[in-house]
Amino acid sequence: MPNTSESPSGAGELAVAPAFAAIACAYARATGTMPTYFPINHGKLSFEPLPVQPSTPQSPTDGLDHTF
Amino acid sequence: MPTHTFKLNGKQISVEAEDNVRLLWVLRDLLGVTGPKYGCALEVCKSCTSHINGKAFNPCSVQVKDIEPADEVTTIEGLPATVGKDLHPMQEAWLKYDVAQCGYCQPGQIMAAVAKVKQARAEGRDITDADLDELRNICRCGTYSRIREAVKAGAEDMGA
Protein backbone atom coordinates (compact mmCIF):
# COMPACT_ATOMS: atom_id res chain seq x y z
CA MET A 1 0.00 0.00 0.00
CA PRO A 2 1.35 3.45 -0.83
CA ASN A 3 1.95 5.56 2.25
CA THR A 4 -0.75 8.18 2.67
CA SER A 5 0.73 10.17 5.52
CA GLU A 6 3.87 12.04 6.44
CA SER A 7 4.74 10.02 9.52
CA PRO A 8 5.67 6.33 9.27
CA SER A 9 3.46 3.88 11.14
CA GLY A 10 2.02 0.39 11.15
CA ALA A 11 5.36 -1.42 10.85
CA GLY A 12 5.51 -2.70 14.41
CA GLU A 13 5.51 -6.38 13.46
CA LEU A 14 8.63 -5.91 11.34
CA ALA A 15 10.69 -5.82 14.50
CA VAL A 16 9.48 -9.24 15.66
CA ALA A 17 11.53 -11.43 13.32
CA PRO A 18 14.88 -9.68 13.97
CA ALA A 19 14.14 -9.93 17.70
CA PHE A 20 13.90 -13.73 17.39
CA ALA A 21 17.29 -13.85 15.67
CA ALA A 22 18.89 -11.49 18.17
CA ILE A 23 17.65 -13.53 21.11
CA ALA A 24 18.92 -16.74 19.54
CA CYS A 25 22.35 -15.16 19.03
CA ALA A 26 22.42 -13.83 22.58
CA TYR A 27 21.48 -17.27 23.90
CA ALA A 28 24.23 -18.89 21.86
CA ARG A 29 26.85 -16.47 23.18
CA ALA A 30 25.67 -16.72 26.77
CA THR A 31 25.47 -20.52 26.95
CA GLY A 32 27.97 -21.59 24.32
CA THR A 33 25.35 -23.83 22.70
CA MET A 34 23.66 -22.97 19.46
CA PRO A 35 19.87 -23.31 19.64
CA THR A 36 18.50 -25.10 16.58
CA TYR A 37 14.78 -24.69 17.10
CA PHE A 38 12.15 -22.44 18.68
CA PRO A 39 10.95 -22.17 21.35
CA ILE A 40 14.40 -22.37 22.92
CA ASN A 41 14.56 -24.42 26.15
CA HIS A 42 11.14 -26.00 25.70
CA GLY A 43 12.39 -29.48 24.83
CA LYS A 44 11.94 -30.49 28.44
CA LEU A 45 9.80 -28.38 30.78
CA SER A 46 11.41 -27.54 34.09
CA PHE A 47 8.03 -27.10 35.76
CA GLU A 48 4.71 -28.87 36.10
CA PRO A 49 2.20 -27.12 33.79
CA LEU A 50 -1.00 -25.96 35.44
CA PRO A 51 -4.03 -28.11 34.63
CA VAL A 52 -6.06 -26.90 31.68
CA GLN A 53 -9.27 -28.73 32.63
CA PRO A 54 -11.50 -26.96 33.43
CA SER A 55 -9.86 -24.18 31.49
CA THR A 56 -11.58 -21.35 33.32
CA PRO A 57 -13.56 -20.85 36.52
CA GLN A 58 -17.34 -20.82 36.29
CA SER A 59 -18.84 -17.52 35.17
CA PRO A 60 -20.02 -15.31 38.04
CA THR A 61 -23.73 -14.93 38.77
CA ASP A 62 -23.77 -11.48 40.36
CA GLY A 63 -23.93 -9.43 37.16
CA LEU A 64 -27.13 -7.67 38.18
CA ASP A 65 -25.42 -6.25 41.28
CA HIS A 66 -23.03 -4.22 39.14
CA THR A 67 -25.31 -2.26 36.79
CA PHE A 68 -24.77 1.43 36.13
CA MET B 1 -36.02 -27.47 29.85
CA PRO B 2 -37.47 -24.34 31.45
CA THR B 3 -38.78 -21.54 29.26
CA HIS B 4 -37.63 -17.99 29.95
CA THR B 5 -39.26 -14.87 28.63
CA PHE B 6 -38.05 -11.30 28.57
CA LYS B 7 -38.01 -8.27 26.34
CA LEU B 8 -35.08 -8.21 23.92
CA ASN B 9 -34.49 -5.13 21.78
CA GLY B 10 -38.15 -4.15 21.95
CA LYS B 11 -39.65 -7.60 21.36
CA GLN B 12 -41.01 -10.00 23.94
CA ILE B 13 -39.18 -13.29 23.33
CA SER B 14 -39.24 -16.75 24.85
CA VAL B 15 -36.35 -19.15 24.94
CA GLU B 16 -35.73 -22.61 26.34
CA ALA B 17 -32.56 -22.96 28.39
CA GLU B 18 -31.36 -24.43 31.66
CA ASP B 19 -31.79 -21.99 34.56
CA ASN B 20 -28.11 -21.48 35.24
CA VAL B 21 -27.04 -20.73 31.65
CA ARG B 22 -25.54 -17.25 31.56
CA LEU B 23 -27.52 -14.75 29.53
CA LEU B 24 -24.60 -14.14 27.16
CA TRP B 25 -24.88 -17.70 25.79
CA VAL B 26 -28.65 -17.42 25.54
CA LEU B 27 -28.25 -14.24 23.50
CA ARG B 28 -25.42 -15.45 21.30
CA ASP B 29 -25.97 -19.18 20.85
CA LEU B 30 -29.73 -19.58 21.24
CA LEU B 31 -31.06 -16.26 19.95
CA GLY B 32 -28.30 -15.47 17.45
CA VAL B 33 -27.74 -11.98 18.83
CA THR B 34 -23.97 -11.72 18.52
CA GLY B 35 -23.44 -8.01 19.22
CA PRO B 36 -22.48 -8.71 22.85
CA LYS B 37 -19.01 -10.21 22.47
CA TYR B 38 -17.54 -13.12 24.41
CA GLY B 39 -14.25 -12.08 25.95
CA CYS B 40 -13.59 -13.47 29.40
CA ALA B 41 -17.02 -14.65 30.67
CA LEU B 42 -15.75 -13.52 34.09
CA GLU B 43 -17.17 -10.00 34.24
CA VAL B 44 -13.73 -8.55 33.78
CA CYS B 45 -13.23 -7.54 30.14
CA LYS B 46 -16.72 -6.02 29.74
CA SER B 47 -16.86 -6.81 26.03
CA CYS B 48 -20.41 -8.20 26.41
CA THR B 49 -21.78 -5.02 28.00
CA SER B 50 -25.46 -4.54 27.20
CA HIS B 51 -28.34 -2.74 28.90
CA ILE B 52 -30.95 -4.10 31.27
CA ASN B 53 -33.79 -1.63 31.80
CA GLY B 54 -31.48 1.08 30.45
CA LYS B 55 -28.55 0.28 32.73
CA ALA B 56 -25.27 -1.28 31.70
CA PHE B 57 -24.65 -4.88 32.75
CA ASN B 58 -22.62 -7.88 31.70
CA PRO B 59 -24.78 -10.77 30.47
CA CYS B 60 -21.85 -13.20 30.91
CA SER B 61 -22.45 -12.99 34.64
CA VAL B 62 -26.22 -13.21 34.86
CA GLN B 63 -28.09 -16.50 34.94
CA VAL B 64 -31.03 -16.51 32.55
CA LYS B 65 -33.37 -17.45 35.42
CA ASP B 66 -32.59 -14.10 37.07
CA ILE B 67 -34.09 -12.16 34.14
CA GLU B 68 -37.74 -11.25 34.85
CA PRO B 69 -40.40 -11.30 32.10
CA ALA B 70 -40.73 -7.51 32.36
CA ASP B 71 -37.00 -6.90 32.11
CA GLU B 72 -35.91 -5.09 28.98
CA VAL B 73 -32.58 -6.22 27.58
CA THR B 74 -30.97 -4.01 24.93
CA THR B 75 -27.92 -5.09 22.96
CA ILE B 76 -25.93 -3.01 20.48
CA GLU B 77 -28.36 -4.28 17.81
CA GLY B 78 -31.24 -2.55 19.57
CA LEU B 79 -29.43 0.62 20.58
CA PRO B 80 -30.31 2.80 17.55
CA ALA B 81 -34.02 2.04 18.01
CA THR B 82 -33.89 3.52 21.51
CA VAL B 83 -33.42 6.92 19.88
CA GLY B 84 -35.48 6.15 16.77
CA LYS B 85 -32.59 6.51 14.34
CA ASP B 86 -30.46 4.32 12.09
CA LEU B 87 -27.49 4.92 14.34
CA HIS B 88 -27.25 6.10 17.94
CA PRO B 89 -25.35 9.42 18.36
CA MET B 90 -22.63 7.49 20.22
CA GLN B 91 -22.21 5.22 17.19
CA GLU B 92 -22.05 8.28 14.92
CA ALA B 93 -19.30 9.68 17.13
CA TRP B 94 -17.49 6.36 16.91
CA LEU B 95 -17.46 6.62 13.12
CA LYS B 96 -16.52 10.29 13.15
CA TYR B 97 -13.49 9.66 15.38
CA ASP B 98 -12.60 6.44 13.54
CA VAL B 99 -12.33 4.72 16.93
CA ALA B 100 -12.28 1.04 16.09
CA GLN B 101 -9.08 -0.79 15.27
CA CYS B 102 -9.90 -4.50 15.46
CA GLY B 103 -13.36 -3.58 16.70
CA TYR B 104 -14.01 -6.54 19.01
CA CYS B 105 -14.56 -4.49 22.16
CA GLN B 106 -16.51 -1.71 20.47
CA PRO B 107 -20.11 -2.93 21.03
CA GLY B 108 -19.36 -3.19 24.73
CA GLN B 109 -17.51 0.13 24.75
CA ILE B 110 -20.43 1.93 23.12
CA MET B 111 -23.06 0.36 25.37
CA ALA B 112 -21.01 1.19 28.47
CA ALA B 113 -20.40 4.74 27.25
CA VAL B 114 -24.10 5.39 26.61
CA ALA B 115 -25.00 4.11 30.08
CA LYS B 116 -22.25 6.19 31.69
CA VAL B 117 -23.43 9.36 29.94
CA LYS B 118 -27.03 8.67 30.97
CA GLN B 119 -25.90 8.07 34.54
CA ALA B 120 -24.12 11.44 34.62
CA ARG B 121 -27.13 13.20 33.04
CA ALA B 122 -29.44 11.65 35.62
CA GLU B 123 -27.25 13.30 38.24
CA GLY B 124 -27.74 16.58 36.39
CA ARG B 125 -24.20 17.02 35.07
CA ASP B 126 -22.02 16.37 32.05
CA ILE B 127 -19.63 13.48 31.73
CA THR B 128 -16.17 14.10 33.23
CA ASP B 129 -12.78 12.46 32.94
CA ALA B 130 -13.45 10.87 36.31
CA ASP B 131 -16.56 9.24 34.83
CA LEU B 132 -14.55 7.96 31.89
CA ASP B 133 -12.01 6.49 34.32
CA GLU B 134 -14.83 4.37 35.72
CA LEU B 135 -15.38 2.65 32.37
CA ARG B 136 -13.37 -0.57 32.72
CA ASN B 137 -13.95 -1.98 29.23
CA ILE B 138 -10.69 -3.41 27.96
CA CYS B 139 -9.42 -2.54 24.47
CA ARG B 140 -6.42 -4.66 23.57
CA CYS B 141 -5.63 -2.49 20.57
CA GLY B 142 -5.21 0.41 22.97
CA THR B 143 -7.60 2.84 21.28
CA TYR B 144 -8.44 4.44 24.63
CA SER B 145 -7.59 8.00 23.59
CA ARG B 146 -9.94 7.85 20.62
CA ILE B 147 -12.59 6.15 22.76
CA ARG B 148 -12.47 9.03 25.25
CA GLU B 149 -12.72 11.66 22.51
CA ALA B 150 -15.65 9.85 20.93
CA VAL B 151 -17.53 9.40 24.21
CA LYS B 152 -17.25 13.12 24.94
CA ALA B 153 -18.42 14.01 21.42
CA GLY B 154 -21.19 11.42 21.54
CA ALA B 155 -22.33 12.77 24.90
CA GLU B 156 -22.79 16.23 23.37
CA ASP B 157 -24.81 14.81 20.48
CA MET B 158 -26.97 12.76 22.83
CA GLY B 159 -28.53 16.00 24.06
CA ALA B 160 -29.86 16.52 27.53
mmCIF file of C-alpha atoms in Angstrom:
data_model
loop_
_atom_site.group_PDB
_atom_site.id
_atom_site.type_symbol
_atom_site.label_atom_id
_atom_site.label_comp_id
_atom_site.label_asym_id
_atom_site.label_seq_id
_atom_site.Cartn_x
_atom_site.Cartn_y
_atom_site.Cartn_z
ATOM 1 C CA MET A 1 0.000 0.000 0.000
ATOM 2 C CA PRO A 2 1.346 3.453 -0.830
ATOM 3 C CA ASN A 3 1.949 5.559 2.247
ATOM 4 C CA THR A 4 -0.753 8.182 2.667
ATOM 5 C CA SER A 5 0.727 10.174 5.517
ATOM 6 C CA GLU A 6 3.874 12.041 6.439
ATOM 7 C CA SER A 7 4.737 10.025 9.521
ATOM 8 C CA PRO A 8 5.666 6.329 9.275
ATOM 9 C CA SER A 9 3.463 3.884 11.144
ATOM 10 C CA GLY A 10 2.018 0.385 11.146
ATOM 11 C CA ALA A 11 5.364 -1.415 10.846
ATOM 12 C CA GLY A 12 5.511 -2.696 14.415
ATOM 13 C CA GLU A 13 5.511 -6.378 13.456
ATOM 14 C CA LEU A 14 8.629 -5.910 11.340
ATOM 15 C CA ALA A 15 10.686 -5.823 14.504
ATOM 16 C CA VAL A 16 9.479 -9.242 15.656
ATOM 17 C CA ALA A 17 11.528 -11.427 13.321
ATOM 18 C CA PRO A 18 14.876 -9.677 13.968
ATOM 19 C CA ALA A 19 14.142 -9.932 17.700
ATOM 20 C CA PHE A 20 13.901 -13.732 17.395
ATOM 21 C CA ALA A 21 17.289 -13.855 15.674
ATOM 22 C CA ALA A 22 18.889 -11.487 18.165
ATOM 23 C CA ILE A 23 17.645 -13.527 21.115
ATOM 24 C CA ALA A 24 18.920 -16.741 19.539
ATOM 25 C CA CYS A 25 22.353 -15.163 19.034
ATOM 26 C CA ALA A 26 22.425 -13.832 22.581
ATOM 27 C CA TYR A 27 21.476 -17.267 23.898
ATOM 28 C CA ALA A 28 24.229 -18.887 21.858
ATOM 29 C CA ARG A 29 26.850 -16.474 23.183
ATOM 30 C CA ALA A 30 25.672 -16.716 26.768
ATOM 31 C CA THR A 31 25.473 -20.520 26.949
ATOM 32 C CA GLY A 32 27.968 -21.593 24.319
ATOM 33 C CA THR A 33 25.352 -23.833 22.700
ATOM 34 C CA MET A 34 23.658 -22.972 19.456
ATOM 35 C CA PRO A 35 19.867 -23.307 19.643
ATOM 36 C CA THR A 36 18.497 -25.103 16.582
ATOM 37 C CA TYR A 37 14.777 -24.693 17.096
ATOM 38 C CA PHE A 38 12.154 -22.442 18.682
ATOM 39 C CA PRO A 39 10.951 -22.171 21.352
ATOM 40 C CA ILE A 40 14.395 -22.372 22.922
ATOM 41 C CA ASN A 41 14.559 -24.416 26.152
ATOM 42 C CA HIS A 42 11.141 -25.996 25.698
ATOM 43 C CA GLY A 43 12.393 -29.477 24.830
ATOM 44 C CA LYS A 44 11.944 -30.491 28.442
ATOM 45 C CA LEU A 45 9.804 -28.381 30.780
ATOM 46 C CA SER A 46 11.413 -27.542 34.087
ATOM 47 C CA PHE A 47 8.035 -27.100 35.763
ATOM 48 C CA GLU A 48 4.712 -28.868 36.099
ATOM 49 C CA PRO A 49 2.202 -27.124 33.795
ATOM 50 C CA LEU A 50 -0.998 -25.964 35.441
ATOM 51 C CA PRO A 51 -4.025 -28.109 34.631
ATOM 52 C CA VAL A 52 -6.057 -26.896 31.678
ATOM 53 C CA GLN A 53 -9.270 -28.734 32.627
ATOM 54 C CA PRO A 54 -11.499 -26.962 33.433
ATOM 55 C CA SER A 55 -9.862 -24.182 31.490
ATOM 56 C CA THR A 56 -11.583 -21.347 33.316
ATOM 57 C CA PRO A 57 -13.558 -20.848 36.520
ATOM 58 C CA GLN A 58 -17.342 -20.824 36.287
ATOM 59 C CA SER A 59 -18.837 -17.525 35.170
ATOM 60 C CA PRO A 60 -20.021 -15.314 38.043
ATOM 61 C CA THR A 61 -23.727 -14.927 38.772
ATOM 62 C CA ASP A 62 -23.767 -11.484 40.364
ATOM 63 C CA GLY A 63 -23.932 -9.425 37.160
ATOM 64 C CA LEU A 64 -27.133 -7.665 38.178
ATOM 65 C CA ASP A 65 -25.420 -6.252 41.276
ATOM 66 C CA HIS A 66 -23.034 -4.218 39.141
ATOM 67 C CA THR A 67 -25.306 -2.264 36.793
ATOM 68 C CA PHE A 68 -24.767 1.429 36.130
ATOM 69 C CA MET B 1 -36.021 -27.473 29.851
ATOM 70 C CA PRO B 2 -37.475 -24.338 31.454
ATOM 71 C CA THR B 3 -38.779 -21.544 29.261
ATOM 72 C CA HIS B 4 -37.631 -17.994 29.946
ATOM 73 C CA THR B 5 -39.258 -14.871 28.635
ATOM 74 C CA PHE B 6 -38.052 -11.298 28.575
ATOM 75 C CA LYS B 7 -38.010 -8.271 26.344
ATOM 76 C CA LEU B 8 -35.078 -8.211 23.924
ATOM 77 C CA ASN B 9 -34.491 -5.126 21.777
ATOM 78 C CA GLY B 10 -38.150 -4.145 21.953
ATOM 79 C CA LYS B 11 -39.649 -7.595 21.362
ATOM 80 C CA GLN B 12 -41.010 -10.001 23.944
ATOM 81 C CA ILE B 13 -39.180 -13.285 23.334
ATOM 82 C CA SER B 14 -39.245 -16.749 24.854
ATOM 83 C CA VAL B 15 -36.347 -19.147 24.938
ATOM 84 C CA GLU B 16 -35.727 -22.606 26.344
ATOM 85 C CA ALA B 17 -32.564 -22.956 28.391
ATOM 86 C CA GLU B 18 -31.359 -24.427 31.664
ATOM 87 C CA ASP B 19 -31.792 -21.991 34.562
ATOM 88 C CA ASN B 20 -28.106 -21.480 35.237
ATOM 89 C CA VAL B 21 -27.037 -20.734 31.653
ATOM 90 C CA ARG B 22 -25.540 -17.245 31.563
ATOM 91 C CA LEU B 23 -27.521 -14.746 29.529
ATOM 92 C CA LEU B 24 -24.600 -14.141 27.162
ATOM 93 C CA TRP B 25 -24.877 -17.697 25.790
ATOM 94 C CA VAL B 26 -28.651 -17.425 25.537
ATOM 95 C CA LEU B 27 -28.254 -14.240 23.497
ATOM 96 C CA ARG B 28 -25.415 -15.452 21.296
ATOM 97 C CA ASP B 29 -25.974 -19.179 20.846
ATOM 98 C CA LEU B 30 -29.726 -19.583 21.239
ATOM 99 C CA LEU B 31 -31.059 -16.262 19.952
ATOM 100 C CA GLY B 32 -28.297 -15.469 17.447
ATOM 101 C CA VAL B 33 -27.741 -11.983 18.826
ATOM 102 C CA THR B 34 -23.969 -11.716 18.522
ATOM 103 C CA GLY B 35 -23.436 -8.013 19.222
ATOM 104 C CA PRO B 36 -22.475 -8.708 22.849
ATOM 105 C CA LYS B 37 -19.006 -10.210 22.468
ATOM 106 C CA TYR B 38 -17.540 -13.120 24.415
ATOM 107 C CA GLY B 39 -14.254 -12.078 25.953
ATOM 108 C CA CYS B 40 -13.595 -13.474 29.403
ATOM 109 C CA ALA B 41 -17.019 -14.649 30.674
ATOM 110 C CA LEU B 42 -15.747 -13.519 34.089
ATOM 111 C CA GLU B 43 -17.173 -10.000 34.239
ATOM 112 C CA VAL B 44 -13.725 -8.554 33.779
ATOM 113 C CA CYS B 45 -13.225 -7.540 30.142
ATOM 114 C CA LYS B 46 -16.720 -6.019 29.738
ATOM 115 C CA SER B 47 -16.865 -6.814 26.025
ATOM 116 C CA CYS B 48 -20.409 -8.204 26.407
ATOM 117 C CA THR B 49 -21.776 -5.016 28.002
ATOM 118 C CA SER B 50 -25.459 -4.544 27.198
ATOM 119 C CA HIS B 51 -28.340 -2.735 28.902
ATOM 120 C CA ILE B 52 -30.954 -4.103 31.271
ATOM 121 C CA ASN B 53 -33.787 -1.633 31.804
ATOM 122 C CA GLY B 54 -31.479 1.082 30.449
ATOM 123 C CA LYS B 55 -28.547 0.279 32.730
ATOM 124 C CA ALA B 56 -25.267 -1.276 31.696
ATOM 125 C CA PHE B 57 -24.649 -4.879 32.755
ATOM 126 C CA ASN B 58 -22.618 -7.881 31.699
ATOM 127 C CA PRO B 59 -24.779 -10.770 30.467
ATOM 128 C CA CYS B 60 -21.855 -13.202 30.911
ATOM 129 C CA SER B 61 -22.448 -12.986 34.640
ATOM 130 C CA VAL B 62 -26.223 -13.207 34.860
ATOM 131 C CA GLN B 63 -28.086 -16.498 34.942
ATOM 132 C CA VAL B 64 -31.030 -16.510 32.555
ATOM 133 C CA LYS B 65 -33.371 -17.451 35.420
ATOM 134 C CA ASP B 66 -32.594 -14.096 37.073
ATOM 135 C CA ILE B 67 -34.091 -12.159 34.141
ATOM 136 C CA GLU B 68 -37.736 -11.254 34.845
ATOM 137 C CA PRO B 69 -40.404 -11.301 32.098
ATOM 138 C CA ALA B 70 -40.735 -7.508 32.365
ATOM 139 C CA ASP B 71 -36.998 -6.896 32.108
ATOM 140 C CA GLU B 72 -35.909 -5.088 28.976
ATOM 141 C CA VAL B 73 -32.577 -6.216 27.580
ATOM 142 C CA THR B 74 -30.973 -4.013 24.926
ATOM 143 C CA THR B 75 -27.924 -5.088 22.959
ATOM 144 C CA ILE B 76 -25.934 -3.014 20.484
ATOM 145 C CA GLU B 77 -28.355 -4.284 17.805
ATOM 146 C CA GLY B 78 -31.244 -2.549 19.568
ATOM 147 C CA LEU B 79 -29.425 0.619 20.576
ATOM 148 C CA PRO B 80 -30.314 2.801 17.546
ATOM 149 C CA ALA B 81 -34.023 2.035 18.010
ATOM 150 C CA THR B 82 -33.894 3.515 21.513
ATOM 151 C CA VAL B 83 -33.420 6.920 19.883
ATOM 152 C CA GLY B 84 -35.483 6.151 16.772
ATOM 153 C CA LYS B 85 -32.586 6.509 14.338
ATOM 154 C CA ASP B 86 -30.463 4.320 12.094
ATOM 155 C CA LEU B 87 -27.485 4.916 14.339
ATOM 156 C CA HIS B 88 -27.253 6.103 17.941
ATOM 157 C CA PRO B 89 -25.349 9.418 18.363
ATOM 158 C CA MET B 90 -22.630 7.490 20.217
ATOM 159 C CA GLN B 91 -22.206 5.223 17.192
ATOM 160 C CA GLU B 92 -22.045 8.281 14.924
ATOM 161 C CA ALA B 93 -19.301 9.679 17.132
ATOM 162 C CA TRP B 94 -17.486 6.357 16.910
ATOM 163 C CA LEU B 95 -17.462 6.615 13.124
ATOM 164 C CA LYS B 96 -16.524 10.289 13.154
ATOM 165 C CA TYR B 97 -13.487 9.662 15.378
ATOM 166 C CA ASP B 98 -12.598 6.436 13.538
ATOM 167 C CA VAL B 99 -12.326 4.721 16.926
ATOM 168 C CA ALA B 100 -12.278 1.038 16.085
ATOM 169 C CA GLN B 101 -9.076 -0.789 15.268
ATOM 170 C CA CYS B 102 -9.903 -4.499 15.456
ATOM 171 C CA GLY B 103 -13.364 -3.584 16.703
ATOM 172 C CA TYR B 104 -14.006 -6.541 19.006
ATOM 173 C CA CYS B 105 -14.564 -4.495 22.159
ATOM 174 C CA GLN B 106 -16.509 -1.709 20.469
ATOM 175 C CA PRO B 107 -20.113 -2.928 21.026
ATOM 176 C CA GLY B 108 -19.356 -3.190 24.733
ATOM 177 C CA GLN B 109 -17.507 0.126 24.748
ATOM 178 C CA ILE B 110 -20.426 1.930 23.116
ATOM 179 C CA MET B 111 -23.059 0.357 25.371
ATOM 180 C CA ALA B 112 -21.014 1.189 28.468
ATOM 181 C CA ALA B 113 -20.404 4.741 27.245
ATOM 182 C CA VAL B 114 -24.100 5.386 26.614
ATOM 183 C CA ALA B 115 -25.001 4.108 30.080
ATOM 184 C CA LYS B 116 -22.253 6.193 31.694
ATOM 185 C CA VAL B 117 -23.431 9.361 29.937
ATOM 186 C CA LYS B 118 -27.031 8.670 30.969
ATOM 187 C CA GLN B 119 -25.896 8.073 34.543
ATOM 188 C CA ALA B 120 -24.123 11.439 34.621
ATOM 189 C CA ARG B 121 -27.125 13.198 33.039
ATOM 190 C CA ALA B 122 -29.438 11.649 35.624
ATOM 191 C CA GLU B 123 -27.254 13.300 38.244
ATOM 192 C CA GLY B 124 -27.735 16.584 36.387
ATOM 193 C CA ARG B 125 -24.197 17.018 35.071
ATOM 194 C CA ASP B 126 -22.018 16.371 32.047
ATOM 195 C CA ILE B 127 -19.626 13.477 31.728
ATOM 196 C CA THR B 128 -16.172 14.101 33.226
ATOM 197 C CA ASP B 129 -12.778 12.459 32.937
ATOM 198 C CA ALA B 130 -13.446 10.873 36.314
ATOM 199 C CA ASP B 131 -16.560 9.236 34.831
ATOM 200 C CA LEU B 132 -14.546 7.964 31.890
ATOM 201 C CA ASP B 133 -12.011 6.489 34.317
ATOM 202 C CA GLU B 134 -14.831 4.367 35.716
ATOM 203 C CA LEU B 135 -15.375 2.646 32.368
ATOM 204 C CA ARG B 136 -13.371 -0.569 32.716
ATOM 205 C CA ASN B 137 -13.952 -1.978 29.231
ATOM 206 C CA ILE B 138 -10.694 -3.411 27.959
ATOM 207 C CA CYS B 139 -9.418 -2.536 24.473
ATOM 208 C CA ARG B 140 -6.419 -4.664 23.570
ATOM 209 C CA CYS B 141 -5.627 -2.491 20.566
ATOM 210 C CA GLY B 142 -5.212 0.409 22.970
ATOM 211 C CA THR B 143 -7.597 2.838 21.281
ATOM 212 C CA TYR B 144 -8.442 4.445 24.625
ATOM 213 C CA SER B 145 -7.585 8.000 23.595
ATOM 214 C CA ARG B 146 -9.943 7.845 20.622
ATOM 215 C CA ILE B 147 -12.595 6.151 22.757
ATOM 216 C CA ARG B 148 -12.475 9.028 25.252
ATOM 217 C CA GLU B 149 -12.723 11.663 22.509
ATOM 218 C CA ALA B 150 -15.653 9.853 20.928
ATOM 219 C CA VAL B 151 -17.527 9.399 24.211
ATOM 220 C CA LYS B 152 -17.247 13.115 24.938
ATOM 221 C CA ALA B 153 -18.423 14.011 21.417
ATOM 222 C CA GLY B 154 -21.193 11.420 21.536
ATOM 223 C CA ALA B 155 -22.333 12.768 24.895
ATOM 224 C CA GLU B 156 -22.785 16.226 23.365
ATOM 225 C CA ASP B 157 -24.806 14.812 20.481
ATOM 226 C CA MET B 158 -26.974 12.763 22.828
ATOM 227 C CA GLY B 159 -28.534 15.997 24.058
ATOM 228 C CA ALA B 160 -29.863 16.523 27.535
#
